[in-house]
Coordinates of C-alpha atoms in Angstrom, one line a residue:
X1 CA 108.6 30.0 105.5
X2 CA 106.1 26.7 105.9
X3 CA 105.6 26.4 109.8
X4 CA 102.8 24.4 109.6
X5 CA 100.4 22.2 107.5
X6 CA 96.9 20.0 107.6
X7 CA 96.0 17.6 105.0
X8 CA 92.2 16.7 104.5
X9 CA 89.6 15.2 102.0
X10 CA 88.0 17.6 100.4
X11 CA 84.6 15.4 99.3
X12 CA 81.8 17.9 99.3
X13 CA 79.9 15.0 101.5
X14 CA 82.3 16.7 104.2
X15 CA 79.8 19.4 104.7
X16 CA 76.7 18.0 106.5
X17 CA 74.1 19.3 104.9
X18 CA 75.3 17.9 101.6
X19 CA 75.8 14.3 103.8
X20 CA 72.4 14.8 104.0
X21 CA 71.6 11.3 106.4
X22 CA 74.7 10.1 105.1
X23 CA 76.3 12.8 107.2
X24 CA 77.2 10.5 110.7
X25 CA 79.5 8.1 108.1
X26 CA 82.2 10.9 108.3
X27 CA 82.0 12.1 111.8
X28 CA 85.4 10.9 112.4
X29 CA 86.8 12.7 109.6
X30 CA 85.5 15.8 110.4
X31 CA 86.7 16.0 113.7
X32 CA 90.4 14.6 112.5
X33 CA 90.3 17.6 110.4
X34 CA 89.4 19.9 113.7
X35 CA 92.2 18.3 115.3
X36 CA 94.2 18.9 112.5
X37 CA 93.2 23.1 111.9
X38 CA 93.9 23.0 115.8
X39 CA 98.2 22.9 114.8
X40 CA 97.2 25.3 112.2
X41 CA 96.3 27.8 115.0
X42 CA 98.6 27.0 117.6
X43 CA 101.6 27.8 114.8
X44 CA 99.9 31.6 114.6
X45 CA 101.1 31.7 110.9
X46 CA 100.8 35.2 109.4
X47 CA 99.3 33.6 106.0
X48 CA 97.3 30.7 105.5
X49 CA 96.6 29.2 101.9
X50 CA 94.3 26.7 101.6
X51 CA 95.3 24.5 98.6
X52 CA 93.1 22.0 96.7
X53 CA 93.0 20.8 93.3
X54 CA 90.8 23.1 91.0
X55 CA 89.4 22.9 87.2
X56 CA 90.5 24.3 84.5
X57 CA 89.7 28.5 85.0
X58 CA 89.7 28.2 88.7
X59 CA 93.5 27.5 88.6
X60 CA 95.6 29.9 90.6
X61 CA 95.8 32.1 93.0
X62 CA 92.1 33.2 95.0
X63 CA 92.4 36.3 96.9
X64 CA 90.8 36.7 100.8
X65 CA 86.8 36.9 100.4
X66 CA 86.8 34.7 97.7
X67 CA 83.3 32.9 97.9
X68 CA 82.2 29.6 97.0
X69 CA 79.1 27.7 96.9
X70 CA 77.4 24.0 97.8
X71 CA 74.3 24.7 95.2
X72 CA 75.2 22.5 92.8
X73 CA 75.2 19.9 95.3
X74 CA 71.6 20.5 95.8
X75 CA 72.3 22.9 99.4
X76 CA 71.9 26.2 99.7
X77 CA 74.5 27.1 102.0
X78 CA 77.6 29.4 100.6
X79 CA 81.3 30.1 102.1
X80 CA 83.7 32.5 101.8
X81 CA 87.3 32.5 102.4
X82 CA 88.7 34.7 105.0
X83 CA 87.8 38.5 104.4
X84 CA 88.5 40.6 101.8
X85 CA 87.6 42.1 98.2
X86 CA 87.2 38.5 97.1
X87 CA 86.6 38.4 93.2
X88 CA 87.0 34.6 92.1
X89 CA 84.8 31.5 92.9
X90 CA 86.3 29.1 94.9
X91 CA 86.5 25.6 93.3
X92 CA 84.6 22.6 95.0
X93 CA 87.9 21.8 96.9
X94 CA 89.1 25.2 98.3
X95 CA 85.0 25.6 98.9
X96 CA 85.1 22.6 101.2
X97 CA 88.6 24.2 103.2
X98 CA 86.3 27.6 103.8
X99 CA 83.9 25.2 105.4
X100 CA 86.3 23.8 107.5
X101 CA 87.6 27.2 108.8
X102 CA 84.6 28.0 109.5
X103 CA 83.8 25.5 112.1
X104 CA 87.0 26.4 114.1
X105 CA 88.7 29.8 115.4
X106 CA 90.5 31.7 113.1
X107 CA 94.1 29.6 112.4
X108 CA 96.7 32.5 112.6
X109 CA 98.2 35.5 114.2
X110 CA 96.4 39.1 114.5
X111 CA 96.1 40.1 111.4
X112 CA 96.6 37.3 109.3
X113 CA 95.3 37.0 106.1
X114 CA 93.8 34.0 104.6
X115 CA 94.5 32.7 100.6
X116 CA 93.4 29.9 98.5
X117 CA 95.5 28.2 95.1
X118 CA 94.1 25.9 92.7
X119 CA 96.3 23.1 91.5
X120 CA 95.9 21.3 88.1
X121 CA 95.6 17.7 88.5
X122 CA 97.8 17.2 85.4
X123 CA 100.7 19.7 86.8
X124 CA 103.8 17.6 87.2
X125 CA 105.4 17.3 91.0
X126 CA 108.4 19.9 89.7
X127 CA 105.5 22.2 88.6
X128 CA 103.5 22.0 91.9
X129 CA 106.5 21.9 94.0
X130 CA 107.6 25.3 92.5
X131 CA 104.5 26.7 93.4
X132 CA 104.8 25.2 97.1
X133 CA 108.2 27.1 97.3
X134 CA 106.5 30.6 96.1
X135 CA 103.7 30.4 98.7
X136 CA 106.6 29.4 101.2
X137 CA 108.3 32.3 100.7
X138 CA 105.5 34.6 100.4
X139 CA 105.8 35.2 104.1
X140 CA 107.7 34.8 107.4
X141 CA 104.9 32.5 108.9
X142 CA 103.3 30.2 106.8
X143 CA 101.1 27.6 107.0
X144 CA 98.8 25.8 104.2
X145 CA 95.4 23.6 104.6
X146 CA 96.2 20.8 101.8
X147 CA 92.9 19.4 100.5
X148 CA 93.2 16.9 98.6
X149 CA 91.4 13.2 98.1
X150 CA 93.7 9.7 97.5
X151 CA 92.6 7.3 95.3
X152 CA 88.7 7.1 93.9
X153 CA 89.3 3.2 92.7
X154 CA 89.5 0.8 96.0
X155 CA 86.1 -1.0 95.8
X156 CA 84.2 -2.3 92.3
X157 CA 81.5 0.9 93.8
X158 CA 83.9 3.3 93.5
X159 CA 83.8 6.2 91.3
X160 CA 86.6 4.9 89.5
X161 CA 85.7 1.1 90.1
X162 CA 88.2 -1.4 91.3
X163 CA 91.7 -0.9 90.3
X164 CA 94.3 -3.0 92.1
X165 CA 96.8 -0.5 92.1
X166 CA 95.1 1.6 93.9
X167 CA 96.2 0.1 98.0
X168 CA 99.5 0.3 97.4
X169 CA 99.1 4.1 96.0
X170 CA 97.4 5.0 98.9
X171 CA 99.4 3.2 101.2
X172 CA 102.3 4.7 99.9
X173 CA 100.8 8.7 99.9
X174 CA 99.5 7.8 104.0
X175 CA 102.9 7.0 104.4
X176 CA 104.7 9.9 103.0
X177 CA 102.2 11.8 104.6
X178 CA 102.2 10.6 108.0
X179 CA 106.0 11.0 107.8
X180 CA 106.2 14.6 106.4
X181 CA 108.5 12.2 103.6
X182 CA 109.2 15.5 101.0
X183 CA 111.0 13.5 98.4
X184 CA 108.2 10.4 98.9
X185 CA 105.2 13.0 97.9
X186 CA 107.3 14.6 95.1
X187 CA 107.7 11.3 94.0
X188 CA 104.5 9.9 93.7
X189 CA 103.6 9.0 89.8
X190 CA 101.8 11.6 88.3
X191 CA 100.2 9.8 85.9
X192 CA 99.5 7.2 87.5
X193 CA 97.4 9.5 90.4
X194 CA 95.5 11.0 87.5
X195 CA 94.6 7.0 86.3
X196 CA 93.6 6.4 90.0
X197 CA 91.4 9.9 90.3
X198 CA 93.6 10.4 93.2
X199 CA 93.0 14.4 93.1
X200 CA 95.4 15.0 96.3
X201 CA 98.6 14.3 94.7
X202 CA 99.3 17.8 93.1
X203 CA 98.2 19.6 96.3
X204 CA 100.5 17.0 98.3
X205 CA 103.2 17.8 96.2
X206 CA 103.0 22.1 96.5
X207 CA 103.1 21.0 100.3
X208 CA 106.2 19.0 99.7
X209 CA 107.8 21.6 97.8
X210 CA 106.5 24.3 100.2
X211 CA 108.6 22.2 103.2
X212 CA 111.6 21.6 101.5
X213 CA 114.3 22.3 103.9
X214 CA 112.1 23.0 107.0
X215 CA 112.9 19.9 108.9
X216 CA 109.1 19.7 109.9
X217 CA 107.5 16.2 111.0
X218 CA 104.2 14.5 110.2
X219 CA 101.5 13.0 112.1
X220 CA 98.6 10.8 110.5
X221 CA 95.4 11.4 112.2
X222 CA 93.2 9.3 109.7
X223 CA 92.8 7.6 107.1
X224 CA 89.8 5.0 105.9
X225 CA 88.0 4.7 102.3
X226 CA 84.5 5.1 102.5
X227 CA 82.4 4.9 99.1
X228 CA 85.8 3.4 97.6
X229 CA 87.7 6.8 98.3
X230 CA 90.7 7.3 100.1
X231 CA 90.7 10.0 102.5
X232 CA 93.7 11.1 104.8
X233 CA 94.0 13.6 107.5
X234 CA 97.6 14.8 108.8
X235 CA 99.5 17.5 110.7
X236 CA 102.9 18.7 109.7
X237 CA 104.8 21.1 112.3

């Protein structure tokens, strides 16, 4: 059962030393997303998943000591997901969640192990909600770190350029969010997320279908655009 949850961006420009001098600009961010790992531990869930949006072969489920990598961003710094066997790579997203981990104490009872899933961007909410409701019920404790980016289209800079439609997506997802809204996230328009590059909305919608029927509320901690991307940080518990 889902006890607890986090939302956060999951731009690689998260991690410092890919920030480079860039790296004060989302201070804030990164210590919403503390505040937000902090509910993770203080529900002492006996699993954690972190779940993020993932390419195509790095979909599924990624097994404790998974490792990951910022290389390709041009920094030589790797992570690894909880401990175990490990196995698969982590995708940029879940690689970004390790990060965060990291930096605080462990989020979970004694014991707990520590997961990651990869979510297809194209998977439709019934799709990712099913998926929320295995990893719900994959344990009596639960809790998930959601990574997951809104829009990429709020200023003519962004990587997706202006798109009007883009504030009122946003707005609506903060909402939903901030509200712990389940049947506002599951319906949020596929399609229209994928137009927007809004890589959040699958993971937001395994959350929503991983809290169906748990009664928990939300909390928005954050929530500002830089570089023409939405990013959101929230609590659910």
């Amino acid at each position: 059962m889902l006890v607890a949850a986090a939302v956060c961006p999951c731009p690689p420009l998260l991690v410092p030393e890919v920030a480079g001098g860039a790296a004060p600009e989302l201070e804030d961010a990164r210590a919403h997303c503390a505040d937000a790992l902090g509910v993770l531990a203080a529900a002492r869930p006996d699993r954690l998943y972190v779940v993020g949006p993932a390419p195509e072969g790095a979909r599924g489920a990624f097994p404790a000591g998974s490792t990951g990598s910022f290389a390709g961003f041009g920094v030589d710094l790797a992570v690894s997901l909880g401990q175990g066997p490990g196995g698969r790579t982590l995708p940029a997203s879940l690689a970004v969640g390790a990060w965060l981990l990291s930096r605080t104490d462990r989020p979970g009872a004694p014991g707990a192990s520590v997961a990651g899933f990869g979510v297809d961007e194209r998977a439709t909410a019934e799709e990712c909600a099913e998926a929320g409701r295995r990893l719900a019920a994959s344990a009596e404790r639960v809790a998930l770190l959601v990574m997951g980016d809104g829009s990429a289209c709020r200023t003519v800079k962004a990587p997706g350029y202006l798109d009007e439609r883009a504030a009122g997506f946003d707005a609506e997802a903060a909402r939903a969010l901030g509200s712990a809204d389940v049947p506002g996230l599951l319906a949020l328009d596929a399609g229209l997320a994928y137009e927007l590059k809004a890589a959040g909305r699958a993971p937001w919608q395994v959350l929503a279908g991983a809290a169906e029927g748990t009664g928990l509320g939300g909390r928005l901690l954050h929530e500002e655009a830089p570089y023409g991307v939405e990013y959101l940080v929230a609590v659910w518990s």
